[in-house]
Amino acid sequence: MKKDILEHELVPTHVILSESDIKKVFKDLDFEQEQLPKIKSDDPVVKAIDANKGDILEIIRESPTAGKFVTYRLVED
């Protein structure tokens, strides 16, 4: 039986940002999107959510100390 990787307790929530979300998130930041940390297109979660090269992912981790930690990754080959 194949398990859904997105249901695993150690896999944080990954969301593909829309163009409007990207503009909202990065409007006041002084760097290019290409400077974001990268995530490979063959990453199991990237494949599971059908992300493509050039997509920006919002990764939301639950933390006992910080509550919620949000980070961003650029999908690359």
PDB file of N, CA, C and O in Angstrom:
ATOM      1  N   MET A   1       0.848  -1.189   0.000  1.00  0.00           N
ATOM      2  CA  MET A   1       0.000   0.000   0.000  1.00  0.00           C
ATOM      3  C   MET A   1       0.890   1.247   0.000  1.00  0.00           C
ATOM      4  O   MET A   1       1.753   1.419   0.841  1.00  0.00           O
ATOM      5  N   LYS A   2       0.671   2.122  -0.962  1.00  0.00           N
ATOM      6  CA  LYS A   2       1.453   3.343  -1.092  1.00  0.00           C
ATOM      7  C   LYS A   2       0.914   4.398  -0.130  1.00  0.00           C
ATOM      8  O   LYS A   2      -0.280   4.635  -0.060  1.00  0.00           O
ATOM      9  N   LYS A   3       1.825   5.032   0.606  1.00  0.00           N
ATOM     10  CA  LYS A   3       1.419   6.057   1.573  1.00  0.00           C
ATOM     11  C   LYS A   3       1.547   7.447   0.955  1.00  0.00           C
ATOM     12  O   LYS A   3       2.395   7.698   0.124  1.00  0.00           O
ATOM     13  N   ASP A   4       0.698   8.351   1.418  1.00  0.00           N
ATOM     14  CA  ASP A   4       0.726   9.736   0.958  1.00  0.00           C
ATOM     15  C   ASP A   4       1.768  10.490   1.779  1.00  0.00           C
ATOM     16  O   ASP A   4       1.604  10.673   2.984  1.00  0.00           O
ATOM     17  N   ILE A   5       2.829  10.932   1.117  1.00  0.00           N
ATOM     18  CA  ILE A   5       3.921  11.632   1.811  1.00  0.00           C
ATOM     19  C   ILE A   5       3.428  12.897   2.508  1.00  0.00           C
ATOM     20  O   ILE A   5       3.947  13.294   3.547  1.00  0.00           O
ATOM     21  N   LEU A   6       2.403  13.528   1.950  1.00  0.00           N
ATOM     22  CA  LEU A   6       1.889  14.771   2.525  1.00  0.00           C
ATOM     23  C   LEU A   6       1.197  14.556   3.868  1.00  0.00           C
ATOM     24  O   LEU A   6       1.001  15.502   4.617  1.00  0.00           O
ATOM     25  N   GLU A   7       0.841  13.319   4.167  1.00  0.00           N
ATOM     26  CA  GLU A   7       0.174  12.996   5.426  1.00  0.00           C
ATOM     27  C   GLU A   7       1.162  12.662   6.547  1.00  0.00           C
ATOM     28  O   GLU A   7       0.764  12.522   7.696  1.00  0.00           O
ATOM     29  N   HIS A   8       2.440  12.554   6.218  1.00  0.00           N
ATOM     30  CA  HIS A   8       3.431  12.192   7.234  1.00  0.00           C
ATOM     31  C   HIS A   8       3.619  13.343   8.213  1.00  0.00           C
ATOM     32  O   HIS A   8       3.680  14.512   7.831  1.00  0.00           O
ATOM     33  N   GLU A   9       3.715  13.026   9.498  1.00  0.00           N
ATOM     34  CA  GLU A   9       3.800  14.047  10.552  1.00  0.00           C
ATOM     35  C   GLU A   9       5.045  14.927  10.464  1.00  0.00           C
ATOM     36  O   GLU A   9       5.046  16.043  10.974  1.00  0.00           O
ATOM     37  N   LEU A  10       6.096  14.458   9.821  1.00  0.00           N
ATOM     38  CA  LEU A  10       7.323  15.251   9.729  1.00  0.00           C
ATOM     39  C   LEU A  10       7.399  16.121   8.475  1.00  0.00           C
ATOM     40  O   LEU A  10       8.327  16.900   8.322  1.00  0.00           O
ATOM     41  N   VAL A  11       6.431  15.983   7.582  1.00  0.00           N
ATOM     42  CA  VAL A  11       6.424  16.780   6.347  1.00  0.00           C
ATOM     43  C   VAL A  11       5.588  18.032   6.581  1.00  0.00           C
ATOM     44  O   VAL A  11       4.385  17.953   6.831  1.00  0.00           O
ATOM     45  N   PRO A  12       6.223  19.215   6.501  1.00  0.00           N
ATOM     46  CA  PRO A  12       5.458  20.448   6.699  1.00  0.00           C
ATOM     47  C   PRO A  12       4.527  20.722   5.518  1.00  0.00           C
ATOM     48  O   PRO A  12       4.659  20.124   4.450  1.00  0.00           O
ATOM     49  N   THR A  13       3.608  21.634   5.712  1.00  0.00           N
ATOM     50  CA  THR A  13       2.680  22.031   4.654  1.00  0.00           C
ATOM     51  C   THR A  13       3.433  22.792   3.564  1.00  0.00           C
ATOM     52  O   THR A  13       4.197  23.711   3.860  1.00  0.00           O
ATOM     53  N   HIS A  14       3.234  22.390   2.317  1.00  0.00           N
ATOM     54  CA  HIS A  14       3.830  23.059   1.156  1.00  0.00           C
ATOM     55  C   HIS A  14       2.690  23.602   0.294  1.00  0.00           C
ATOM     56  O   HIS A  14       1.763  22.854  -0.032  1.00  0.00           O
ATOM     57  N   VAL A  15       2.769  24.879  -0.085  1.00  0.00           N
ATOM     58  CA  VAL A  15       1.734  25.507  -0.904  1.00  0.00           C
ATOM     59  C   VAL A  15       2.408  26.211  -2.073  1.00  0.00           C
ATOM     60  O   VAL A  15       3.383  26.942  -1.888  1.00  0.00           O
ATOM     61  N   ILE A  16       1.879  25.996  -3.279  1.00  0.00           N
ATOM     62  CA  ILE A  16       2.367  26.720  -4.460  1.00  0.00           C
ATOM     63  C   ILE A  16       1.707  28.094  -4.445  1.00  0.00           C
ATOM     64  O   ILE A  16       0.483  28.203  -4.413  1.00  0.00           O
ATOM     65  N   LEU A  17       2.533  29.150  -4.455  1.00  0.00           N
ATOM     66  CA  LEU A  17       1.985  30.508  -4.420  1.00  0.00           C
ATOM     67  C   LEU A  17       1.503  30.936  -5.807  1.00  0.00           C
ATOM     68  O   LEU A  17       2.162  30.679  -6.816  1.00  0.00           O
ATOM     69  N   SER A  18       0.367  31.622  -5.831  1.00  0.00           N
ATOM     70  CA  SER A  18      -0.134  32.217  -7.070  1.00  0.00           C
ATOM     71  C   SER A  18       0.648  33.506  -7.336  1.00  0.00           C
ATOM     72  O   SER A  18       1.343  34.019  -6.450  1.00  0.00           O
ATOM     73  N   GLU A  19       0.499  34.043  -8.525  1.00  0.00           N
ATOM     74  CA  GLU A  19       1.192  35.301  -8.857  1.00  0.00           C
ATOM     75  C   GLU A  19       0.779  36.421  -7.910  1.00  0.00           C
ATOM     76  O   GLU A  19       1.614  37.208  -7.471  1.00  0.00           O
ATOM     77  N   SER A  20      -0.500  36.504  -7.568  1.00  0.00           N
ATOM     78  CA  SER A  20      -0.950  37.574  -6.662  1.00  0.00           C
ATOM     79  C   SER A  20      -0.381  37.367  -5.256  1.00  0.00           C
ATOM     80  O   SER A  20      -0.012  38.335  -4.583  1.00  0.00           O
ATOM     81  N   ASP A  21      -0.297  36.106  -4.802  1.00  0.00           N
ATOM     82  CA  ASP A  21       0.303  35.829  -3.492  1.00  0.00           C
ATOM     83  C   ASP A  21       1.785  36.203  -3.485  1.00  0.00           C
ATOM     84  O   ASP A  21       2.284  36.758  -2.511  1.00  0.00           O
ATOM     85  N   ILE A  22       2.477  35.905  -4.573  1.00  0.00           N
ATOM     86  CA  ILE A  22       3.905  36.238  -4.679  1.00  0.00           C
ATOM     87  C   ILE A  22       4.092  37.744  -4.558  1.00  0.00           C
ATOM     88  O   ILE A  22       4.963  38.213  -3.825  1.00  0.00           O
ATOM     89  N   LYS A  23       3.254  38.513  -5.255  1.00  0.00           N
ATOM     90  CA  LYS A  23       3.357  39.978  -5.191  1.00  0.00           C
ATOM     91  C   LYS A  23       3.116  40.481  -3.777  1.00  0.00           C
ATOM     92  O   LYS A  23       3.819  41.372  -3.302  1.00  0.00           O
ATOM     93  N   LYS A  24       2.122  39.920  -3.080  1.00  0.00           N
ATOM     94  CA  LYS A  24       1.827  40.339  -1.707  1.00  0.00           C
ATOM     95  C   LYS A  24       2.986  40.026  -0.769  1.00  0.00           C
ATOM     96  O   LYS A  24       3.387  40.859   0.041  1.00  0.00           O
ATOM     97  N   VAL A  25       3.507  38.822  -0.868  1.00  0.00           N
ATOM     98  CA  VAL A  25       4.557  38.365   0.048  1.00  0.00           C
ATOM     99  C   VAL A  25       5.864  39.128  -0.164  1.00  0.00           C
ATOM    100  O   VAL A  25       6.518  39.527   0.795  1.00  0.00           O
ATOM    101  N   PHE A  26       6.223  39.363  -1.421  1.00  0.00           N
ATOM    102  CA  PHE A  26       7.537  39.914  -1.718  1.00  0.00           C
ATOM    103  C   PHE A  26       7.548  41.404  -2.059  1.00  0.00           C
ATOM    104  O   PHE A  26       8.600  41.952  -2.376  1.00  0.00           O
ATOM    105  N   LYS A  27       6.408  42.092  -1.927  1.00  0.00           N
ATOM    106  CA  LYS A  27       6.347  43.493  -2.365  1.00  0.00           C
ATOM    107  C   LYS A  27       7.306  44.412  -1.612  1.00  0.00           C
ATOM    108  O   LYS A  27       7.850  45.340  -2.186  1.00  0.00           O
ATOM    109  N   ASP A  28       7.538  44.165  -0.342  1.00  0.00           N
ATOM    110  CA  ASP A  28       8.391  45.060   0.443  1.00  0.00           C
ATOM    111  C   ASP A  28       9.798  44.502   0.681  1.00  0.00           C
ATOM    112  O   ASP A  28      10.562  45.081   1.451  1.00  0.00           O
ATOM    113  N   LEU A  29      10.125  43.410   0.047  1.00  0.00           N
ATOM    114  CA  LEU A  29      11.433  42.796   0.257  1.00  0.00           C
ATOM    115  C   LEU A  29      12.413  43.258  -0.818  1.00  0.00           C
ATOM    116  O   LEU A  29      12.042  43.440  -1.973  1.00  0.00           O
ATOM    117  N   ASP A  30      13.664  43.416  -0.418  1.00  0.00           N
ATOM    118  CA  ASP A  30      14.679  43.947  -1.322  1.00  0.00           C
ATOM    119  C   ASP A  30      15.593  42.847  -1.841  1.00  0.00           C
ATOM    120  O   ASP A  30      16.787  42.839  -1.567  1.00  0.00           O
ATOM    121  N   PHE A  31      15.009  41.870  -2.544  1.00  0.00           N
ATOM    122  CA  PHE A  31      15.809  40.849  -3.202  1.00  0.00           C
ATOM    123  C   PHE A  31      14.984  40.217  -4.312  1.00  0.00           C
ATOM    124  O   PHE A  31      13.773  40.363  -4.361  1.00  0.00           O
ATOM    125  N   GLU A  32      15.682  39.555  -5.210  1.00  0.00           N
ATOM    126  CA  GLU A  32      15.018  38.906  -6.334  1.00  0.00           C
ATOM    127  C   GLU A  32      14.550  37.506  -5.938  1.00  0.00           C
ATOM    128  O   GLU A  32      15.168  36.854  -5.112  1.00  0.00           O
ATOM    129  N   GLN A  33      13.486  37.053  -6.543  1.00  0.00           N
ATOM    130  CA  GLN A  33      12.966  35.723  -6.234  1.00  0.00           C
ATOM    131  C   GLN A  33      13.995  34.632  -6.521  1.00  0.00           C
ATOM    132  O   GLN A  33      14.014  33.606  -5.858  1.00  0.00           O
ATOM    133  N   GLU A  34      14.873  34.864  -7.488  1.00  0.00           N
ATOM    134  CA  GLU A  34      15.907  33.891  -7.833  1.00  0.00           C
ATOM    135  C   GLU A  34      16.909  33.698  -6.693  1.00  0.00           C
ATOM    136  O   GLU A  34      17.678  32.752  -6.683  1.00  0.00           O
ATOM    137  N   GLN A  35      16.914  34.609  -5.722  1.00  0.00           N
ATOM    138  CA  GLN A  35      17.819  34.510  -4.576  1.00  0.00           C
ATOM    139  C   GLN A  35      17.245  33.639  -3.452  1.00  0.00           C
ATOM    140  O   GLN A  35      17.931  33.389  -2.469  1.00  0.00           O
ATOM    141  N   LEU A  36      16.011  33.190  -3.617  1.00  0.00           N
ATOM    142  CA  LEU A  36      15.405  32.314  -2.604  1.00  0.00           C
ATOM    143  C   LEU A  36      16.178  30.995  -2.521  1.00  0.00           C
ATOM    144  O   LEU A  36      16.760  30.553  -3.512  1.00  0.00           O
ATOM    145  N   PRO A  37      16.138  30.344  -1.366  1.00  0.00           N
ATOM    146  CA  PRO A  37      16.695  28.985  -1.298  1.00  0.00           C
ATOM    147  C   PRO A  37      15.953  28.108  -2.305  1.00  0.00           C
ATOM    148  O   PRO A  37      14.777  28.349  -2.606  1.00  0.00           O
ATOM    149  N   LYS A  38      16.632  27.107  -2.818  1.00  0.00           N
ATOM    150  CA  LYS A  38      16.063  26.265  -3.865  1.00  0.00           C
ATOM    151  C   LYS A  38      15.549  24.940  -3.295  1.00  0.00           C
ATOM    152  O   LYS A  38      15.968  24.492  -2.242  1.00  0.00           O
ATOM    153  N   ILE A  39      14.621  24.355  -4.044  1.00  0.00           N
ATOM    154  CA  ILE A  39      14.161  22.996  -3.790  1.00  0.00           C
ATOM    155  C   ILE A  39      14.120  22.305  -5.152  1.00  0.00           C
ATOM    156  O   ILE A  39      13.668  22.906  -6.140  1.00  0.00           O
ATOM    157  N   LYS A  40      14.625  21.105  -5.216  1.00  0.00           N
ATOM    158  CA  LYS A  40      14.721  20.382  -6.491  1.00  0.00           C
ATOM    159  C   LYS A  40      13.347  19.932  -6.993  1.00  0.00           C
ATOM    160  O   LYS A  40      12.479  19.555  -6.204  1.00  0.00           O
ATOM    161  N   SER A  41      13.186  19.941  -8.305  1.00  0.00           N
ATOM    162  CA  SER A  41      11.911  19.534  -8.902  1.00  0.00           C
ATOM    163  C   SER A  41      11.635  18.049  -8.706  1.00  0.00           C
ATOM    164  O   SER A  41      10.498  17.621  -8.828  1.00  0.00           O
ATOM    165  N   ASP A  42      12.675  17.262  -8.373  1.00  0.00           N
ATOM    166  CA  ASP A  42      12.446  15.841  -8.127  1.00  0.00           C
ATOM    167  C   ASP A  42      12.253  15.518  -6.641  1.00  0.00           C
ATOM    168  O   ASP A  42      12.176  14.358  -6.254  1.00  0.00           O
ATOM    169  N   ASP A  43      12.138  16.553  -5.802  1.00  0.00           N
ATOM    170  CA  ASP A  43      11.829  16.347  -4.388  1.00  0.00           C
ATOM    171  C   ASP A  43      10.464  15.654  -4.295  1.00  0.00           C
ATOM    172  O   ASP A  43       9.534  16.026  -5.020  1.00  0.00           O
ATOM    173  N   PRO A  44      10.326  14.659  -3.428  1.00  0.00           N
ATOM    174  CA  PRO A  44       9.052  13.934  -3.342  1.00  0.00           C
ATOM    175  C   PRO A  44       7.833  14.824  -3.062  1.00  0.00           C
ATOM    176  O   PRO A  44       6.761  14.597  -3.627  1.00  0.00           O
ATOM    177  N   VAL A  45       7.983  15.833  -2.232  1.00  0.00           N
ATOM    178  CA  VAL A  45       6.838  16.710  -1.948  1.00  0.00           C
ATOM    179  C   VAL A  45       6.525  17.590  -3.161  1.00  0.00           C
ATOM    180  O   VAL A  45       5.361  17.800  -3.486  1.00  0.00           O
ATOM    181  N   VAL A  46       7.546  18.074  -3.843  1.00  0.00           N
ATOM    182  CA  VAL A  46       7.336  18.881  -5.056  1.00  0.00           C
ATOM    183  C   VAL A  46       6.544  18.071  -6.075  1.00  0.00           C
ATOM    184  O   VAL A  46       5.590  18.570  -6.681  1.00  0.00           O
ATOM    185  N   LYS A  47       6.925  16.814  -6.241  1.00  0.00           N
ATOM    186  CA  LYS A  47       6.191  15.944  -7.165  1.00  0.00           C
ATOM    187  C   LYS A  47       4.754  15.718  -6.686  1.00  0.00           C
ATOM    188  O   LYS A  47       3.818  15.741  -7.476  1.00  0.00           O
ATOM    189  N   ALA A  48       4.577  15.509  -5.384  1.00  0.00           N
ATOM    190  CA  ALA A  48       3.254  15.207  -4.833  1.00  0.00           C
ATOM    191  C   ALA A  48       2.269  16.353  -5.005  1.00  0.00           C
ATOM    192  O   ALA A  48       1.064  16.126  -5.158  1.00  0.00           O
ATOM    193  N   ILE A  49       2.762  17.596  -4.988  1.00  0.00           N
ATOM    194  CA  ILE A  49       1.850  18.744  -5.133  1.00  0.00           C
ATOM    195  C   ILE A  49       1.840  19.285  -6.563  1.00  0.00           C
ATOM    196  O   ILE A  49       1.248  20.321  -6.836  1.00  0.00           O
ATOM    197  N   ASP A  50       2.539  18.589  -7.469  1.00  0.00           N
ATOM    198  CA  ASP A  50       2.591  18.959  -8.889  1.00  0.00           C
ATOM    199  C   ASP A  50       3.168  20.349  -9.126  1.00  0.00           C
ATOM    200  O   ASP A  50       2.685  21.104  -9.977  1.00  0.00           O
ATOM    201  N   ALA A  51       4.204  20.700  -8.356  1.00  0.00           N
ATOM    202  CA  ALA A  51       4.883  21.982  -8.578  1.00  0.00           C
ATOM    203  C   ALA A  51       5.819  21.854  -9.775  1.00  0.00           C
ATOM    204  O   ALA A  51       6.285  20.757 -10.104  1.00  0.00           O
ATOM    205  N   ASN A  52       6.090  22.971 -10.420  1.00  0.00           N
ATOM    206  CA  ASN A  52       6.939  23.002 -11.607  1.00  0.00           C
ATOM    207  C   ASN A  52       8.119  23.937 -11.399  1.00  0.00           C
ATOM    208  O   ASN A  52       8.073  24.813 -10.521  1.00  0.00           O
ATOM    209  N   LYS A  53       9.133  23.778 -12.242  1.00  0.00           N
ATOM    210  CA  LYS A  53      10.288  24.663 -12.203  1.00  0.00           C
ATOM    211  C   LYS A  53       9.803  26.112 -12.283  1.00  0.00           C
ATOM    212  O   LYS A  53       8.943  26.445 -13.091  1.00  0.00           O
ATOM    213  N   GLY A  54      10.327  26.978 -11.393  1.00  0.00           N
ATOM    214  CA  GLY A  54       9.946  28.384 -11.374  1.00  0.00           C
ATOM    215  C   GLY A  54       8.856  28.704 -10.362  1.00  0.00           C
ATOM    216  O   GLY A  54       8.654  29.866 -10.026  1.00  0.00           O
ATOM    217  N   ASP A  55       8.145  27.686  -9.889  1.00  0.00           N
ATOM    218  CA  ASP A  55       7.124  27.921  -8.858  1.00  0.00           C
ATOM    219  C   ASP A  55       7.798  28.312  -7.544  1.00  0.00           C
ATOM    220  O   ASP A  55       8.915  27.883  -7.257  1.00  0.00           O
ATOM    221  N   ILE A  56       7.106  29.111  -6.772  1.00  0.00           N
ATOM    222  CA  ILE A  56       7.577  29.450  -5.426  1.00  0.00           C
ATOM    223  C   ILE A  56       6.660  28.750  -4.437  1.00  0.00           C
ATOM    224  O   ILE A  56       5.432  28.861  -4.518  1.00  0.00           O
ATOM    225  N   LEU A  57       7.289  28.018  -3.521  1.00  0.00           N
ATOM    226  CA  LEU A  57       6.544  27.288  -2.512  1.00  0.00           C
ATOM    227  C   LEU A  57       6.619  28.005  -1.175  1.00  0.00           C
ATOM    228  O   LEU A  57       7.681  28.495  -0.790  1.00  0.00           O
ATOM    229  N   GLU A  58       5.494  28.051  -0.495  1.00  0.00           N
ATOM    230  CA  GLU A  58       5.446  28.521   0.883  1.00  0.00           C
ATOM    231  C   GLU A  58       5.431  27.258   1.743  1.00  0.00           C
ATOM    232  O   GLU A  58       4.590  26.380   1.544  1.00  0.00           O
ATOM    233  N   ILE A  59       6.390  27.166   2.662  1.00  0.00           N
ATOM    234  CA  ILE A  59       6.499  25.999   3.528  1.00  0.00           C
ATOM    235  C   ILE A  59       6.202  26.441   4.953  1.00  0.00           C
ATOM    236  O   ILE A  59       6.852  27.344   5.471  1.00  0.00           O
ATOM    237  N   ILE A  60       5.194  25.808   5.542  1.00  0.00           N
ATOM    238  CA  ILE A  60       4.724  26.206   6.868  1.00  0.00           C
ATOM    239  C   ILE A  60       5.024  25.071   7.842  1.00  0.00           C
ATOM    240  O   ILE A  60       4.483  23.975   7.714  1.00  0.00           O
ATOM    241  N   ARG A  61       5.899  25.365   8.804  1.00  0.00           N
ATOM    242  CA  ARG A  61       6.270  24.380   9.813  1.00  0.00           C
ATOM    243  C   ARG A  61       5.656  24.780  11.150  1.00  0.00           C
ATOM    244  O   ARG A  61       5.719  25.943  11.533  1.00  0.00           O
ATOM    245  N   GLU A  62       5.085  23.805  11.826  1.00  0.00           N
ATOM    246  CA  GLU A  62       4.594  24.039  13.179  1.00  0.00           C
ATOM    247  C   GLU A  62       5.772  23.884  14.132  1.00  0.00           C
ATOM    248  O   GLU A  62       6.593  22.982  13.977  1.00  0.00           O
ATOM    249  N   SER A  63       5.887  24.792  15.095  1.00  0.00           N
ATOM    250  CA  SER A  63       7.002  24.780  16.029  1.00  0.00           C
ATOM    251  C   SER A  63       6.492  24.976  17.447  1.00  0.00           C
ATOM    252  O   SER A  63       5.687  25.871  17.699  1.00  0.00           O
ATOM    253  N   PRO A  64       6.982  24.164  18.385  1.00  0.00           N
ATOM    254  CA  PRO A  64       6.546  24.336  19.771  1.00  0.00           C
ATOM    255  C   PRO A  64       7.007  25.664  20.370  1.00  0.00           C
ATOM    256  O   PRO A  64       6.364  26.199  21.267  1.00  0.00           O
ATOM    257  N   THR A  65       8.098  26.225  19.860  1.00  0.00           N
ATOM    258  CA  THR A  65       8.607  27.487  20.404  1.00  0.00           C
ATOM    259  C   THR A  65       8.163  28.698  19.597  1.00  0.00           C
ATOM    260  O   THR A  65       7.855  29.736  20.162  1.00  0.00           O
ATOM    261  N   ALA A  66       8.127  28.583  18.278  1.00  0.00           N
ATOM    262  CA  ALA A  66       7.788  29.728  17.427  1.00  0.00           C
ATOM    263  C   ALA A  66       6.321  29.738  17.011  1.00  0.00           C
ATOM    264  O   ALA A  66       5.862  30.709  16.424  1.00  0.00           O
ATOM    265  N   GLY A  67       5.600  28.672  17.290  1.00  0.00           N
ATOM    266  CA  GLY A  67       4.217  28.583  16.845  1.00  0.00           C
ATOM    267  C   GLY A  67       4.153  28.120  15.407  1.00  0.00           C
ATOM    268  O   GLY A  67       3.978  26.957  15.122  1.00  0.00           O
ATOM    269  N   LYS A  68       4.345  29.058  14.508  1.00  0.00           N
ATOM    270  CA  LYS A  68       4.320  28.747  13.084  1.00  0.00           C
ATOM    271  C   LYS A  68       5.513  29.442  12.432  1.00  0.00           C
ATOM    272  O   LYS A  68       5.734  30.632  12.646  1.00  0.00           O
ATOM    273  N   PHE A  69       6.285  28.697  11.647  1.00  0.00           N
ATOM    274  CA  PHE A  69       7.439  29.250  10.943  1.00  0.00           C
ATOM    275  C   PHE A  69       7.192  29.089   9.454  1.00  0.00           C
ATOM    276  O   PHE A  69       6.920  27.988   8.980  1.00  0.00           O
ATOM    277  N   VAL A  70       7.254  30.199   8.715  1.00  0.00           N
ATOM    278  CA  VAL A  70       6.995  30.185   7.275  1.00  0.00           C
ATOM    279  C   VAL A  70       8.282  30.516   6.535  1.00  0.00           C
ATOM    280  O   VAL A  70       8.989  31.454   6.881  1.00  0.00           O
ATOM    281  N   THR A  71       8.568  29.727   5.518  1.00  0.00           N
ATOM    282  CA  THR A  71       9.726  29.960   4.674  1.00  0.00           C
ATOM    283  C   THR A  71       9.317  29.746   3.213  1.00  0.00           C
ATOM    284  O   THR A  71       8.237  29.233   2.941  1.00  0.00           O
ATOM    285  N   TYR A  72      10.168  30.146   2.290  1.00  0.00           N
ATOM    286  CA  TYR A  72       9.859  30.067   0.865  1.00  0.00           C
ATOM    287  C   TYR A  72      10.994  29.384   0.125  1.00  0.00           C
ATOM    288  O   TYR A  72      12.172  29.538   0.498  1.00  0.00           O
ATOM    289  N   ARG A  73      10.653  28.653  -0.928  1.00  0.00           N
ATOM    290  CA  ARG A  73      11.638  27.969  -1.758  1.00  0.00           C
ATOM    291  C   ARG A  73      11.245  28.130  -3.223  1.00  0.00           C
ATOM    292  O   ARG A  73      10.062  28.128  -3.576  1.00  0.00           O
ATOM    293  N   LEU A  74      12.258  28.245  -4.075  1.00  0.00           N
ATOM    294  CA  LEU A  74      12.073  28.325  -5.522  1.00  0.00           C
ATOM    295  C   LEU A  74      12.358  26.952  -6.105  1.00  0.00           C
ATOM    296  O   LEU A  74      13.409  26.365  -5.829  1.00  0.00           O
ATOM    297  N   VAL A  75      11.419  26.415  -6.882  1.00  0.00           N
ATOM    298  CA  VAL A  75      11.602  25.092  -7.494  1.00  0.00           C
ATOM    299  C   VAL A  75      12.551  25.231  -8.681  1.00  0.00           C
ATOM    300  O   VAL A  75      12.377  26.086  -9.544  1.00  0.00           O
ATOM    301  N   GLU A  76      13.577  24.371  -8.689  1.00  0.00           N
ATOM    302  CA  GLU A  76      14.543  24.351  -9.793  1.00  0.00           C
ATOM    303  C   GLU A  76      14.774  22.913 -10.234  1.00  0.00           C
ATOM    304  O   GLU A  76      14.388  21.975  -9.537  1.00  0.00           O
ATOM    305  N   ASP A  77      15.427  22.761 -11.387  1.00  0.00           N
ATOM    306  CA  ASP A  77      15.754  21.414 -11.889  1.00  0.00           C
ATOM    307  C   ASP A  77      16.780  20.728 -11.039  1.00  0.00           C
ATOM    308  O   ASP A  77      17.577  21.249 -10.375  1.00  0.00           O
TER     309      ASP A  77
END
